[in-house]
Coordinates of C-alpha atoms and ligand atoms in Angstrom, one line a residue:
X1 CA 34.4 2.6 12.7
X2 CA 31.1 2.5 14.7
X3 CA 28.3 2.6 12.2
X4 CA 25.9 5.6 11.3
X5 CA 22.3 4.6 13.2
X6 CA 19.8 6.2 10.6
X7 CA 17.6 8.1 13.0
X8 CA 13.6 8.1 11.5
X9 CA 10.9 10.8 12.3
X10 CA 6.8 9.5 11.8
X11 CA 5.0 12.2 10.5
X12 CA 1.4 11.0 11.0
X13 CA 1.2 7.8 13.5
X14 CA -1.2 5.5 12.0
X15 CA -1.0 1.8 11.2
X16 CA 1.7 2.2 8.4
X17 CA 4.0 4.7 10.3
X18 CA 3.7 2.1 13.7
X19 CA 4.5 -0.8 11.4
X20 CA 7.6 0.9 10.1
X21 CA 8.8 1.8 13.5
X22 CA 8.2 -1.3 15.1
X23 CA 10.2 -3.1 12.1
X24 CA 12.9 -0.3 12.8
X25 CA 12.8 -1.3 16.6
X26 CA 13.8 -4.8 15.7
X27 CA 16.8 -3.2 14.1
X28 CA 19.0 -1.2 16.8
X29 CA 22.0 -1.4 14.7
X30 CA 20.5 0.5 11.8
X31 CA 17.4 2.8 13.0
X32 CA 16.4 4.9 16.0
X33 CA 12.8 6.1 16.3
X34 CA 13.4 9.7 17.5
X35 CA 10.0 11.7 16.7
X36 CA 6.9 11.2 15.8
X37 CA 3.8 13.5 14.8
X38 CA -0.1 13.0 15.0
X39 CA -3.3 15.1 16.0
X40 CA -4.2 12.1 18.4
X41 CA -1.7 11.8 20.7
X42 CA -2.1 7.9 21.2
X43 CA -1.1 7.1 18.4
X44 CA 2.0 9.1 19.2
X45 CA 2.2 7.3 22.2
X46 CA 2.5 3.6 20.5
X47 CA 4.9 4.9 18.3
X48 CA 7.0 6.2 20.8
X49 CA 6.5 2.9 23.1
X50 CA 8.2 1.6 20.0
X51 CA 11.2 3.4 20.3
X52 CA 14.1 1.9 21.9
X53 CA 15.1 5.4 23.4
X54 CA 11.2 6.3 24.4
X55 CA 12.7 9.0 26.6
X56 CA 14.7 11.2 24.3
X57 CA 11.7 10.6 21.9
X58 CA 9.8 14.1 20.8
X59 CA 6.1 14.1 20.1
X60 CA 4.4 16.6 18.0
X61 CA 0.6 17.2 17.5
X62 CA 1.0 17.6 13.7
X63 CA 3.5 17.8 11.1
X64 CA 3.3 21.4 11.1
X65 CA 4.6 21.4 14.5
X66 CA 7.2 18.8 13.7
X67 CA 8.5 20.2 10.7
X68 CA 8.8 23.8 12.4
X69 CA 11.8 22.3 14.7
X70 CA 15.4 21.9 13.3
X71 CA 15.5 18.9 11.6
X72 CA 15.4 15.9 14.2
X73 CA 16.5 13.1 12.1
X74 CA 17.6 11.8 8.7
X75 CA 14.6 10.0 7.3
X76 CA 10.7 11.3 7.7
X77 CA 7.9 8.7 7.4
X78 CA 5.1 10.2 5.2
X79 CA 2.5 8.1 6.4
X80 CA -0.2 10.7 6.2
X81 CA -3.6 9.6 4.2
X82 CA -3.3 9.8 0.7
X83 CA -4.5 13.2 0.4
X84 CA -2.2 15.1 2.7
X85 CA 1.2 13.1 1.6
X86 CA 1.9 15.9 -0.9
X87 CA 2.4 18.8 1.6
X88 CA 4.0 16.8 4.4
X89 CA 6.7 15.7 1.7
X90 CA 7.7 19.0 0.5
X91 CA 7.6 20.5 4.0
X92 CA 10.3 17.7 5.1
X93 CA 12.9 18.1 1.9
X94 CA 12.9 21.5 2.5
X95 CA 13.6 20.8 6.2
X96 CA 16.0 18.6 4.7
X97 CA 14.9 15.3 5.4
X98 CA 14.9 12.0 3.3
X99 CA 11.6 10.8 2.8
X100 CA 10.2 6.7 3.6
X101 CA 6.3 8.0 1.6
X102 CA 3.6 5.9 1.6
X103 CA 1.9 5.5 -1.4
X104 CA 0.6 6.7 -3.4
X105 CA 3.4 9.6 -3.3
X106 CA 0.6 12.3 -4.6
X107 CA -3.0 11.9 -6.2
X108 CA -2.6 13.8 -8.8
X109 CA 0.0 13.6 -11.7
X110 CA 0.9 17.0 -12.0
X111 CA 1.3 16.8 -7.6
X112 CA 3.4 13.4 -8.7
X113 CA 5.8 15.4 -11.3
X114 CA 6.4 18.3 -8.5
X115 CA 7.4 16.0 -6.3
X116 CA 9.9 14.8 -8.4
X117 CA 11.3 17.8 -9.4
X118 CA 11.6 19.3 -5.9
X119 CA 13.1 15.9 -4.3
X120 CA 15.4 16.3 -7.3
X121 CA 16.5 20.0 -7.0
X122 CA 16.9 19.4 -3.4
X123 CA 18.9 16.4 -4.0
X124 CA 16.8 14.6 -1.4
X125 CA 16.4 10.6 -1.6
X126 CA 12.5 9.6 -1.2
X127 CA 11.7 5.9 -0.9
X128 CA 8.6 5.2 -2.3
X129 CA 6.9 2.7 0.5
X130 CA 5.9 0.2 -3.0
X131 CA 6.6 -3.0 -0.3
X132 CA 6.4 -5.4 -3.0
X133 CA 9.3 -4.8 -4.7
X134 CA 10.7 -6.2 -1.5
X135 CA 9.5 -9.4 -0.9
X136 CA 10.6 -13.0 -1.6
X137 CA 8.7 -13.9 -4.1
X138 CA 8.7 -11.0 -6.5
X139 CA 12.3 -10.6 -6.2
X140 CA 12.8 -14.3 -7.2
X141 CA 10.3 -13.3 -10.1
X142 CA 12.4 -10.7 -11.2
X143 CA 15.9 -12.8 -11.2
X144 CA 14.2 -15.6 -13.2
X145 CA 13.7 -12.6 -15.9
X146 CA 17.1 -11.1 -15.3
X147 CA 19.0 -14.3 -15.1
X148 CA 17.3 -15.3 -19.0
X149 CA 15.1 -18.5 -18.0
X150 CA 12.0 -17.0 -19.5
X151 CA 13.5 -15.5 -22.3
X152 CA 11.9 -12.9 -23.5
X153 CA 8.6 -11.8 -21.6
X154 CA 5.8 -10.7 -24.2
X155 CA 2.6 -10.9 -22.1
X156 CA 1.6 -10.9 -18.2
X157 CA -1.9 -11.4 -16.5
X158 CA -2.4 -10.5 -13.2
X159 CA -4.8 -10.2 -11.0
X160 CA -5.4 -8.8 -7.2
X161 CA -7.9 -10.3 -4.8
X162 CA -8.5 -7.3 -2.5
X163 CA -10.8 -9.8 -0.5
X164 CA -14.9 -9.4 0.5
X165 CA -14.0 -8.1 4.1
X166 CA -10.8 -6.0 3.6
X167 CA -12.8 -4.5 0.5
X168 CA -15.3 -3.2 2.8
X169 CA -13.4 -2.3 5.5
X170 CA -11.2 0.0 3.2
X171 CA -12.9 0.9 0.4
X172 CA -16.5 0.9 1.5
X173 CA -16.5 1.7 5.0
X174 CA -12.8 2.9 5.4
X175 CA -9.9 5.6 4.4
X176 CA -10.7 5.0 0.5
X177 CA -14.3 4.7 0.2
X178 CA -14.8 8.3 -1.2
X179 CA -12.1 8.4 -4.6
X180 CA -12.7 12.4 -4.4
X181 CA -11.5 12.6 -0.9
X182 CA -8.9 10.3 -1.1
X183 CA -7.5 8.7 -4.7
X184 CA -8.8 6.3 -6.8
X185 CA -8.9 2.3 -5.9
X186 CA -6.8 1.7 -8.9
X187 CA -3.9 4.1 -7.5
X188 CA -4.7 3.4 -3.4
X189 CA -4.6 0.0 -3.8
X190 CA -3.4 -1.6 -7.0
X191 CA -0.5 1.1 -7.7
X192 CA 2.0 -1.7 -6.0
X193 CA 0.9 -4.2 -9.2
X194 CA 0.9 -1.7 -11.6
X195 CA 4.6 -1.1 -10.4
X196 CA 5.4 -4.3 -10.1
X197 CA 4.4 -5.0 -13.6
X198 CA 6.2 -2.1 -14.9
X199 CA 9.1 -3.0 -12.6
X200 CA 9.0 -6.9 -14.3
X201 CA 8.9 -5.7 -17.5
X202 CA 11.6 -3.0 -17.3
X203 CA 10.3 -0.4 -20.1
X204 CA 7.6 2.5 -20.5
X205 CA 3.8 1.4 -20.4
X206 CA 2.6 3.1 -23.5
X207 CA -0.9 2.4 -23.5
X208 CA -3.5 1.7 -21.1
X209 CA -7.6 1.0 -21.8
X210 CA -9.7 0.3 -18.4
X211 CA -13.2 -0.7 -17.7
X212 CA -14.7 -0.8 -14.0
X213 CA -17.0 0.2 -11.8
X214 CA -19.2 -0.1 -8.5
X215 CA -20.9 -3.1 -8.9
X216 CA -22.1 -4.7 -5.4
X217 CA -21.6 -2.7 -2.5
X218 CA -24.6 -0.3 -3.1
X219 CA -28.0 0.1 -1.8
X220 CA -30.3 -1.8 -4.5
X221 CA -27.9 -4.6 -3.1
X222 CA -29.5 -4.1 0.5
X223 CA -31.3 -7.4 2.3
X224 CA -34.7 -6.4 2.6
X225 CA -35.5 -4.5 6.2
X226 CA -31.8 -3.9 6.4
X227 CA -31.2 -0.7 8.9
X228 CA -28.6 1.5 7.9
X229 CA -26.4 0.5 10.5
X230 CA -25.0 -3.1 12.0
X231 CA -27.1 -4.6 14.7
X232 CA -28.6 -8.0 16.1
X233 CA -32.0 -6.3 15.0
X234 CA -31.3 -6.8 11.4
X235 CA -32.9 -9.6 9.5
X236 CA -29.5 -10.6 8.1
X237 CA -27.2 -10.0 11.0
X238 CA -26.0 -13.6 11.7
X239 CA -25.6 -14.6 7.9
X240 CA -24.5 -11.6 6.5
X241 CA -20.5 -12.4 5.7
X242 CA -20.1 -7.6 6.3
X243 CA -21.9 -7.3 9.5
X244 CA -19.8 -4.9 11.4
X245 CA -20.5 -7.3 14.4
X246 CA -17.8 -9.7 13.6
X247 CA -15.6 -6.6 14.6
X248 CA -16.3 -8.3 18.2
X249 CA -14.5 -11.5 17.6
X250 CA -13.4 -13.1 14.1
X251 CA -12.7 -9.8 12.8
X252 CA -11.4 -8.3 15.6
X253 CA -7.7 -8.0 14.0
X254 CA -9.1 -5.4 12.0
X255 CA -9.7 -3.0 15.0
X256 CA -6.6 -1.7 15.6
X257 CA -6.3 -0.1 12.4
X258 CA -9.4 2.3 12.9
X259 CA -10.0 2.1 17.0
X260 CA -7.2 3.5 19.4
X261 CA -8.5 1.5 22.1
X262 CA -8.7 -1.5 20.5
X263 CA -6.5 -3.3 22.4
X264 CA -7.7 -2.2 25.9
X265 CA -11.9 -1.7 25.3
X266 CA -14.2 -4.0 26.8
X267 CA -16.7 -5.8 24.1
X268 CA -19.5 -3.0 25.6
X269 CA -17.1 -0.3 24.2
X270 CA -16.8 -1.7 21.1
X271 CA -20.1 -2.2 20.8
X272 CA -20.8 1.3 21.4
X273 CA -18.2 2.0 19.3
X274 CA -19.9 0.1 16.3
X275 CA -23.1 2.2 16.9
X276 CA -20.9 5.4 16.0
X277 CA -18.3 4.3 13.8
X278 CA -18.5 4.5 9.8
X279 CA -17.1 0.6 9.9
X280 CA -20.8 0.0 12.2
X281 CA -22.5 1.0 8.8
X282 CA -24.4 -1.5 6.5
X283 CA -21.8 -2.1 3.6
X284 CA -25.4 -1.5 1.4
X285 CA -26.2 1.8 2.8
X286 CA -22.8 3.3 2.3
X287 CA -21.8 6.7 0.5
X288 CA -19.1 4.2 -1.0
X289 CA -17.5 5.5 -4.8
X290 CA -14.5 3.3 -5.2
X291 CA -15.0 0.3 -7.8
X292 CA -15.1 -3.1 -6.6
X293 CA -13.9 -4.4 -10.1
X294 CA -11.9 -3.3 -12.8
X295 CA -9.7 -4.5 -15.8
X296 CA -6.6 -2.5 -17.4
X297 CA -5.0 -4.1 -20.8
X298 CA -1.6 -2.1 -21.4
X299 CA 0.8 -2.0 -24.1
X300 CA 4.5 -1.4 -23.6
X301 CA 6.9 0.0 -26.1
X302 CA 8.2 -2.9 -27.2
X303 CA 5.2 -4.2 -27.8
X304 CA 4.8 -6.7 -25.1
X305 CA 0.6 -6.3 -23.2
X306 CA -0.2 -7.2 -20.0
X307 CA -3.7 -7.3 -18.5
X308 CA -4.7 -6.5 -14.7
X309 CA -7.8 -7.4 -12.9
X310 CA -8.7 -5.9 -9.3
X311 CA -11.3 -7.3 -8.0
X312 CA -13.1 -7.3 -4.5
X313 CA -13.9 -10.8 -4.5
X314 CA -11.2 -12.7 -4.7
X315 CA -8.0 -12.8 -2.5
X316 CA -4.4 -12.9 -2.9
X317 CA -2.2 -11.8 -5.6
X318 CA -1.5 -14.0 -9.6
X319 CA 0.4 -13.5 -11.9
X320 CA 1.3 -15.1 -15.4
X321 CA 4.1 -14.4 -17.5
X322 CA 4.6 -16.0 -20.6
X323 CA 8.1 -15.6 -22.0
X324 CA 9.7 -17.0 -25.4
X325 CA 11.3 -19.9 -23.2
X326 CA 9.1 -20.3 -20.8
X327 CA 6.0 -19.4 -18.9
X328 CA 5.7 -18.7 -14.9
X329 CA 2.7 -19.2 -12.5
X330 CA 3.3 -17.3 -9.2
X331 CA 0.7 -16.3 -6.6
X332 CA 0.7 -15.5 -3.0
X333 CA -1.9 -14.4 -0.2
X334 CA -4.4 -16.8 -2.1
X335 CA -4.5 -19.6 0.6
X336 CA -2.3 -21.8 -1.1
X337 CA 1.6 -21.8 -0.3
X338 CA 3.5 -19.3 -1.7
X339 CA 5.3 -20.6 -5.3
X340 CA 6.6 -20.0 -8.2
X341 CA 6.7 -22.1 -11.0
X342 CA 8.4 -22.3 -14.4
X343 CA 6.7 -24.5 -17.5
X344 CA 10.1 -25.1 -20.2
X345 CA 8.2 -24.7 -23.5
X346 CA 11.2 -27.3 -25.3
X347 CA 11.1 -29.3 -22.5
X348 CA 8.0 -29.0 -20.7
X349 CA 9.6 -29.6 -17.6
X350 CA 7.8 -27.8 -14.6
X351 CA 10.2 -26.4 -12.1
X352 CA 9.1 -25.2 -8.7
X353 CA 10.7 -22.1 -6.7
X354 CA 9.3 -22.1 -3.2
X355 CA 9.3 -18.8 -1.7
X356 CA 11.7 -18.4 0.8
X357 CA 10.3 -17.9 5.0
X358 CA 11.2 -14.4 6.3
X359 CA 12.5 -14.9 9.9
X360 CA 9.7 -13.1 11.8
X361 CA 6.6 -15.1 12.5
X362 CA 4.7 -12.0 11.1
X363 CA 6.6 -13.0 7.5
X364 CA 4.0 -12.8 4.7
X365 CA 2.9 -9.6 5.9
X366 CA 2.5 -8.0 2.3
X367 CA 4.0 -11.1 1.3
X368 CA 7.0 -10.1 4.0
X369 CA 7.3 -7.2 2.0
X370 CA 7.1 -4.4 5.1
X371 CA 10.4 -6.2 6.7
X372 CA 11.8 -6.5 3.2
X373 CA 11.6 -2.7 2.8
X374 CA 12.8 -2.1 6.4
X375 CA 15.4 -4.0 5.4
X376 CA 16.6 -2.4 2.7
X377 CA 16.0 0.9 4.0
X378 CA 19.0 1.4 5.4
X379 CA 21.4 0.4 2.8
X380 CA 18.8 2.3 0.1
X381 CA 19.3 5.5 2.0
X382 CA 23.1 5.4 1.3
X383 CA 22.8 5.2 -2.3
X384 CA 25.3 8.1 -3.5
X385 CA 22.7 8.5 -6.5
X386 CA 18.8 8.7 -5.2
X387 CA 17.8 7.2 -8.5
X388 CA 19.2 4.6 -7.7
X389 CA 17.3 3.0 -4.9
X390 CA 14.9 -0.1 -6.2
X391 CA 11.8 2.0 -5.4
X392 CA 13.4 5.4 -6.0
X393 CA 10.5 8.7 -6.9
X394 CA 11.9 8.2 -10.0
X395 CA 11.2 4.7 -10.5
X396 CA 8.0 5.4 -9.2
X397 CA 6.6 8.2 -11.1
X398 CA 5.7 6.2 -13.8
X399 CA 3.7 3.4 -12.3
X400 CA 1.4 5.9 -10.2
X401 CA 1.3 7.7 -14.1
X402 CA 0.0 4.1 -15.3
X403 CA -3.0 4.4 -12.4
X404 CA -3.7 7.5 -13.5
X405 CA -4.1 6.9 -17.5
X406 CA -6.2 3.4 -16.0
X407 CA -8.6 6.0 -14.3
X408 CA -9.3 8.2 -17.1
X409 CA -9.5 5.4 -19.6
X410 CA -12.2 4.1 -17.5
X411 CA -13.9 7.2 -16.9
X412 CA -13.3 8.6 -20.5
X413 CA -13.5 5.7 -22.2
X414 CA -10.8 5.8 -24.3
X415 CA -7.0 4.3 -24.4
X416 CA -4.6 6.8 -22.6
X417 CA -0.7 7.0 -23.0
X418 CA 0.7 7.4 -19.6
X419 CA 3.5 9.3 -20.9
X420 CA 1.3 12.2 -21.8
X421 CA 0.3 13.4 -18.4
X422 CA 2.7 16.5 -17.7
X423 CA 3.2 19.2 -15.1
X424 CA 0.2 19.8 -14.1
X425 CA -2.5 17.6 -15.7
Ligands
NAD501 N1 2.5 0.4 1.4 C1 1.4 -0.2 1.7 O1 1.3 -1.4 1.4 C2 0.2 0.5 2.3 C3 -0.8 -0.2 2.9 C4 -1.8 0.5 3.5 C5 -1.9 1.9 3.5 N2 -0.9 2.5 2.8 C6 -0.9 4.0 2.7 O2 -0.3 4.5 3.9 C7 -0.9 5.8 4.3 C8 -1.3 5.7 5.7 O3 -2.3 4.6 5.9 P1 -2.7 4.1 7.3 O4 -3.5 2.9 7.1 O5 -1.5 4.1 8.2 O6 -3.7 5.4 7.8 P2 -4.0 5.9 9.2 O7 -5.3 6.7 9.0 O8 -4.0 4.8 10.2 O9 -2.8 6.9 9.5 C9 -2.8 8.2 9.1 C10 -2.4 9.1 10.3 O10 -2.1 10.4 9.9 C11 -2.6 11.3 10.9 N3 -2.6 12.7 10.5 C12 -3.6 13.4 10.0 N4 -3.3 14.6 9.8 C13 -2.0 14.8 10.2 C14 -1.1 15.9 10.3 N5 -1.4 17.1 9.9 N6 0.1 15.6 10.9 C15 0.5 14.4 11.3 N7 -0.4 13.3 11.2 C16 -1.6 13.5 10.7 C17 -3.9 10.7 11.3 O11 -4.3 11.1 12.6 C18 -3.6 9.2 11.3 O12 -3.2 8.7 12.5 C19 -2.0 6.0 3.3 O13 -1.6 6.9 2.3 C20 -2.3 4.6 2.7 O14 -2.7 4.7 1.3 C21 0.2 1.9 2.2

C-alpha cells in the first residue's frame, strides 16, 4: 500500500515555519508543503520555494484568510509570535487541523489550559514544537534513566547559556525584548529546559522559588558619548562586542532571521537598514524588560530538587544529575563536543557517551533537535491516542505551568506550586 504523505500548512512564514518546511522538503516520502500564510508575502515566497510541488502551493496573506478555505491539509504550523499562537491554534482545530505550535503554546496559563481542553474536545493531536526532546543527546539522557544506570535521580543542575549576542539580538533588540508584548524570557526561551527537566524526571514539579532580573543591558550600562543608535561615530564602535555593525559581516548569519532581503541586499542596504532597524539600536539605550539572569530551585513530589540558571552570558546548555548509582555530566552548544558522561559512585569508573552525528551537515542545530522533531513528526501524528506523542499539549501543559509559577515567584517573591494555576489564572 502506497503510503499517506502528511500534507503541512505554515501559518505565519517566519524563520521557524521555513525551517520546518525545508526539513519537510528533505522528506518527500512523508511531507508535502501545500500552503502557507504571512502578511509579507516573501516570506510566503521562500516557503513555497521550499515546497517540492511550488505550483499547486496556496499563499495566503494571513491566517484569517488561510483558515477561511476548506481545510488544505492535515497538519498547520503555528509559527506565529508568541502572542498570537493562541488564536491561530483554535482557529485551525476547529478547521480541523492537527497542529506542529511553536512554543510557547499560549502566554498565559489559563490561554495554556483552554488550549488543552479544546484540542481535547476536538480530539485534535497538537505537537508542541519542544525540539529538545528530540535530539541525540537528551534522548540518550533519558534512556540512561530509563534503562536504571543512575538509579534513582534525586537532584539536577542545569543551566542555559543564552549567549551575549543572541541575548541581544532576541531579548534586547528582538521578538522578546518587551515580556508584556510577548512572554516572559523564562517561558520564550527556557520553557524547552524546564520541559526537559520535567520530562527527565517524570513526575509533577511541586514547587518552584525564582530570583532574576535585568541586570546589564540598560542605559546606566551605556559607554560614555554612546548615541542611541549603531554607527562608526560612536566612541566604542570597533570594541564594543553589540555593535549592530557586525550585522555587516561576522554576524551576518543573524540577518535572515529579521531582514527579508538579507540574502540579496548590498552592504549599502544593510547599512541603511541598520539606521532603521530596532537590531541598529545601542543594546544600552534599549526599551529592553526581559531578564538577562535568573535562577529557579524546584521541588518535585517525590521530593527530588533541581535548580536552573538562565543566563545571558554564558553559552550552551549543562546539565547534572546526581542519581543513587551514579551521577551524569552532559552539555552541548558550549564549544566543547557534545558528551555525556556517567561517574559509578561503587566503582568510580567514568564512562563516556558520545552524542551521536545527525546526517545533515546543519546537525546540532538545537542540538539537531529541529530534524529530530521533523522526524518524528510523522510517525507522532499517527498516534491513535494524542497524549501519546513525546511532546503531546498534554505533556506540555505542565512545563509552560513551571515557567509560569518561576515568573510569579520572582516577581512576588514567594514559592509557587505550579499545580495551582487553573482555568483562567
Ligand atoms: N522551538 C524553538 O526552539 C523555537 C526557536 C525560536 C523561536 N521559537 C518560537 O517560534 C515562533 C516564531 O518565531 P520566529 O523566530 O519564526 O518568528 P518570526 O517573526 O520570524 O515569524 C513569525 C511570522 O508570523 C507572521 N505573522 C504575523 N501575523 C500573522 C498572521 N495574522 N497570519 C500569519 N502570519 C502572521 C510574521 O509576519 C512573521 O513572518 C515564536 O513563538 C518563537 O517563540 C521557537
Amino acid at each position: 500500500m502506497e503510503k499517506r504523505i502528511l500534507r503541512l500548512a505554515g501559518i505565519g512564514c517566519g524563520a521557524r515555519t521555513r525551517t520546518y518546511c525545508a526539513l519537510a522538503a528533505r522528506m518527500p516520502d512523508k511531507y508535502l508543503v501545500v500552503a502557507g500564510a504571512d502578511p509579507v508575502a516573501e516570506r510566503v515566497e521562500r516557503v513555497r520555494e521550499t515546497s517540492t510541488r511550488p505550483n499547486s502551493f496556496r499563499t495566503f496573506p494571513g491566517a484569517a484568510e488561510l483558515l477561511a478555505e476548506e481545510q488544505l491539509a492535515d497538519v498547520a504550523i503555528i509559527g506565529t509570535q508568541d502572542r498570537d499562537h493562541l488564536a491561530c491554534a483554535l482557529g485551525a482545530m476547529e478547521r480541523g487541523y492537527d497542529l506542529l505550535l511553536e512554543k510557547p503554546a499560549a502566554t498565559s496559563p489559563g490561554d495554556v489550559r483552554m488550549l488543552q481542553e479544546r484540542a481535547r474536545e476536538l480530539g485534535r493531536r497538537v505537537l508542541v514544537c519542544h525540539v529538545l526532546r528530540y535530539t541525540p543527546l537528551y534522548r540518550s539522557v533519558k534512556n540512561l534513566i530509563e534503562d536504571g544506570s543512575l538509579g534513582r535521580i534525586l537532584s539536577a543542575q542545569a543551566t542555559e547559556g543564552v549567549g551575549t549576542w543572541h541575548h541581544a539580538h532576541s531579548f534586547v533588540r528582538g521578538h522578546w525584548a518587551l515580556t508584556a508584548e510577548s512572554s516572559p524570557m523564562i517561558l520564550a526561551k527556557a520553557c524547552h529546559d524546564l520541559d526537559i527537566l520535567a520530562w527527565l524526571f517524570g513526575e509533577p514539579c511541586c514547587a518552584v522559588r525564582s530570583f532574576g532580573g535585568l541586570a546589564f543591558f540598560q542605559h546606566a550600562n551605556a559607554p560614555v558619548g554612546a548615541p542611541e543608535r549603531c554607527s562608526p561615530d560612536c566612541p566604542v564602535e570597533t570594541s564594543c562586542a553589540y555593535s549592530a555593525l557586525r550585522y555587516l559581516d561576522e554576524r551576518r548569519s543573524w540577518l535572515p532571521l529579521i531582514y527579508d532581503r538579507a540574502d540579496s541586499a548590498t552592504h549599502e542596504e544593510i547599512r541603511e537598514w541598520i539606521t532603521r532597524s530596532p537590531w541598529g539600536r545601542c543594546v544600552y539605550r534599549c526599551d529592553n524588560t526581559a531578564v538577562d539572569h535568573q535562577i529557579l530551585a524546584m521541588e518535585f513530589v517525590s521530593g527530588a530538587t533541581a535548580t536552573f540558571t538562565m543566563t545571558a552570558f554564558d553559552k550552551g546548555r549543562r546539565l547534572a544529575l546526581f542519581g543513587t548509582r551514579a551521577s551524569l555530566r552532559a552539555e552541548y552548544g558550549t564549544g566543547a563536543e557534545p558528551l555525556i558522561t556517567v561517574c559509578d559512585h561503587e566503582t568510580g569508573a567514568i564512562t563516556k557517551h558520545p552524542v551521536e552525528r545527525g546526517p545533515e551537515k546543519d546537525a546540532y542545530g538545537h542540538g539537531d533537535g529541529d530534524r529530530g522533531l521533523m522526524e518524528a513528526l510523522y510517525e507522532e501524528m499517527s498516534h491513535p491516542d494524542p497524549a501519546a506523542m513525546t511532546t503531546s499539549l498534554d505533556t506540555s501543559v505542565h512545563s509552560h505551568l513551571i515557567a509560569f509559577a518561576a515568573e510569579r515567584s520572582r516577581l512576588e517573591q514567594q514559592t509557587v506550586d505550579p499545580r495551582d494555576f487553573t482555568n483562567g489564572a
